[in-house]
């Protein structure tokens, strides 16, 4: 068996085109332009790359981008003061604080300070609670992107057994909630689970989000299963060059699975596209407008 390659880059491009079209329509009919504020504290190289990409994609979608780059020694009080200003700025519909933050700043306190209506990362406890109880809210971008990728493969997820490998607040837990909402039978496995290979082999859908390079081997995969690899791990080759790999041993898994996301080019592009989608949704809700239809155009 050779697995179908689930092309996250292509789906993300289609979603961004849809977001851009809806954004243009919102401006033409309502005079409203969604605005996203991205806050970066410090000079972490990976965070700088992510933030630049987010700003570029925000502009490409026709949205306003507000950049706030703060030095490494910025105090927690100063950061909270900035967030308070952004919460009340009518031009800002979405607020994203890039993680990780410097060690002297409590990330939970910072995330809790963001207005839940502008929490386009979906990390606020209000949005987490809404997701857990089936109420409308802003959903974390990476799990949301994973769900869209799954729908590319499965018209109906009802009754499928989904195994989520990882229990983080950012991916694992919200991913499990989204799968439950689609009527999947969901098992969450983690570092204290017994016999990980056996548990993973039960999955019709396996979502790997643990940040451990190639942890999931080919013999962990049920034949024909759909594998969503959330991991993005930078590893250095013997010659000193670096490459990105996922939490799944791709070649081994692709020989068994029915469909699989590559790394890179799978979940990663969907995360930023879903951030733009969340910003558009947030702007409509804040204006008292219905949620936009963000169903991407069919692929070629």
Short mmCIF file of N, CA and C in Angstrom, two decimals, residues 147 150 154 156-164 175-187 204-207:
data_model
loop_
_atom_site.label_atom_id
_atom_site.label_comp_id
_atom_site.label_asym_id
_atom_site.label_seq_id
_atom_site.Cartn_x
_atom_site.Cartn_y
_atom_site.Cartn_z
N UNK A 147 -8.53 19.20 11.37
CA UNK A 147 -9.89 18.76 11.03
C UNK A 147 -10.19 19.00 9.56
N UNK A 150 -8.54 16.33 7.60
CA UNK A 150 -9.26 15.06 7.73
C UNK A 150 -10.49 15.04 6.82
N UNK A 154 -12.03 12.21 4.50
CA UNK A 154 -13.24 11.52 4.96
C UNK A 154 -14.45 12.44 4.85
N UNK A 156 -17.32 11.67 5.99
CA UNK A 156 -18.03 11.47 7.25
C UNK A 156 -17.09 10.79 8.25
N UNK A 157 -16.86 11.45 9.38
CA UNK A 157 -15.97 10.90 10.41
C UNK A 157 -16.72 10.10 11.47
N UNK A 158 -18.04 10.12 11.40
CA UNK A 158 -18.86 9.51 12.44
C UNK A 158 -18.53 8.03 12.62
N UNK A 159 -18.29 7.65 13.87
CA UNK A 159 -18.04 6.24 14.20
C UNK A 159 -16.61 5.79 14.06
N UNK A 160 -15.75 6.60 13.45
CA UNK A 160 -14.35 6.21 13.30
C UNK A 160 -13.63 6.31 14.64
N UNK A 161 -12.65 5.43 14.84
CA UNK A 161 -11.86 5.46 16.06
C UNK A 161 -10.64 6.34 15.83
N UNK A 162 -10.59 7.45 16.56
CA UNK A 162 -9.47 8.39 16.43
C UNK A 162 -8.58 8.27 17.67
N UNK A 163 -7.29 8.15 17.44
CA UNK A 163 -6.32 8.14 18.53
C UNK A 163 -5.49 9.41 18.43
N UNK A 164 -5.48 10.19 19.50
CA UNK A 164 -4.69 11.42 19.56
C UNK A 164 -3.49 11.15 20.45
N UNK A 175 -7.91 18.93 19.96
CA UNK A 175 -8.09 17.98 18.87
C UNK A 175 -9.08 16.90 19.26
N UNK A 176 -8.95 16.39 20.46
CA UNK A 176 -9.87 15.36 20.94
C UNK A 176 -11.30 15.90 20.99
N UNK A 177 -11.47 17.14 21.42
CA UNK A 177 -12.81 17.73 21.50
C UNK A 177 -13.43 17.89 20.11
N UNK A 178 -12.63 18.31 19.14
CA UNK A 178 -13.14 18.46 17.78
C UNK A 178 -13.55 17.11 17.19
N UNK A 179 -12.76 16.09 17.45
CA UNK A 179 -13.09 14.75 16.95
C UNK A 179 -14.35 14.21 17.61
N UNK A 180 -14.52 14.47 18.90
CA UNK A 180 -15.75 14.07 19.58
C UNK A 180 -16.96 14.75 18.96
N UNK A 181 -16.79 16.03 18.61
CA UNK A 181 -17.90 16.77 17.99
C UNK A 181 -18.28 16.20 16.64
N UNK A 182 -17.35 15.48 16.00
CA UNK A 182 -17.63 14.82 14.72
C UNK A 182 -18.09 13.38 14.91
N UNK A 183 -18.40 13.02 16.17
CA UNK A 183 -18.93 11.70 16.51
C UNK A 183 -17.91 10.57 16.34
N UNK A 184 -16.64 10.91 16.47
CA UNK A 184 -15.62 9.87 16.52
C UNK A 184 -15.58 9.24 17.91
N UNK A 185 -15.09 8.01 17.96
CA UNK A 185 -14.69 7.42 19.24
C UNK A 185 -13.24 7.82 19.45
N UNK A 186 -12.95 8.50 20.56
CA UNK A 186 -11.65 9.15 20.73
C UNK A 186 -10.87 8.55 21.90
N UNK A 187 -9.62 8.20 21.64
CA UNK A 187 -8.68 7.78 22.68
C UNK A 187 -7.52 8.76 22.68
N UNK A 204 -8.40 4.28 13.33
CA UNK A 204 -8.75 4.60 11.94
C UNK A 204 -8.11 5.94 11.57
N UNK A 205 -8.02 6.83 12.57
CA UNK A 205 -7.38 8.14 12.42
C UNK A 205 -6.35 8.27 13.53
N UNK A 206 -5.12 8.57 13.17
CA UNK A 206 -4.06 8.77 14.16
C UNK A 206 -3.53 10.19 14.01
N UNK A 207 -3.63 10.97 15.09
CA UNK A 207 -3.09 12.32 15.11
C UNK A 207 -1.90 12.33 16.07
#
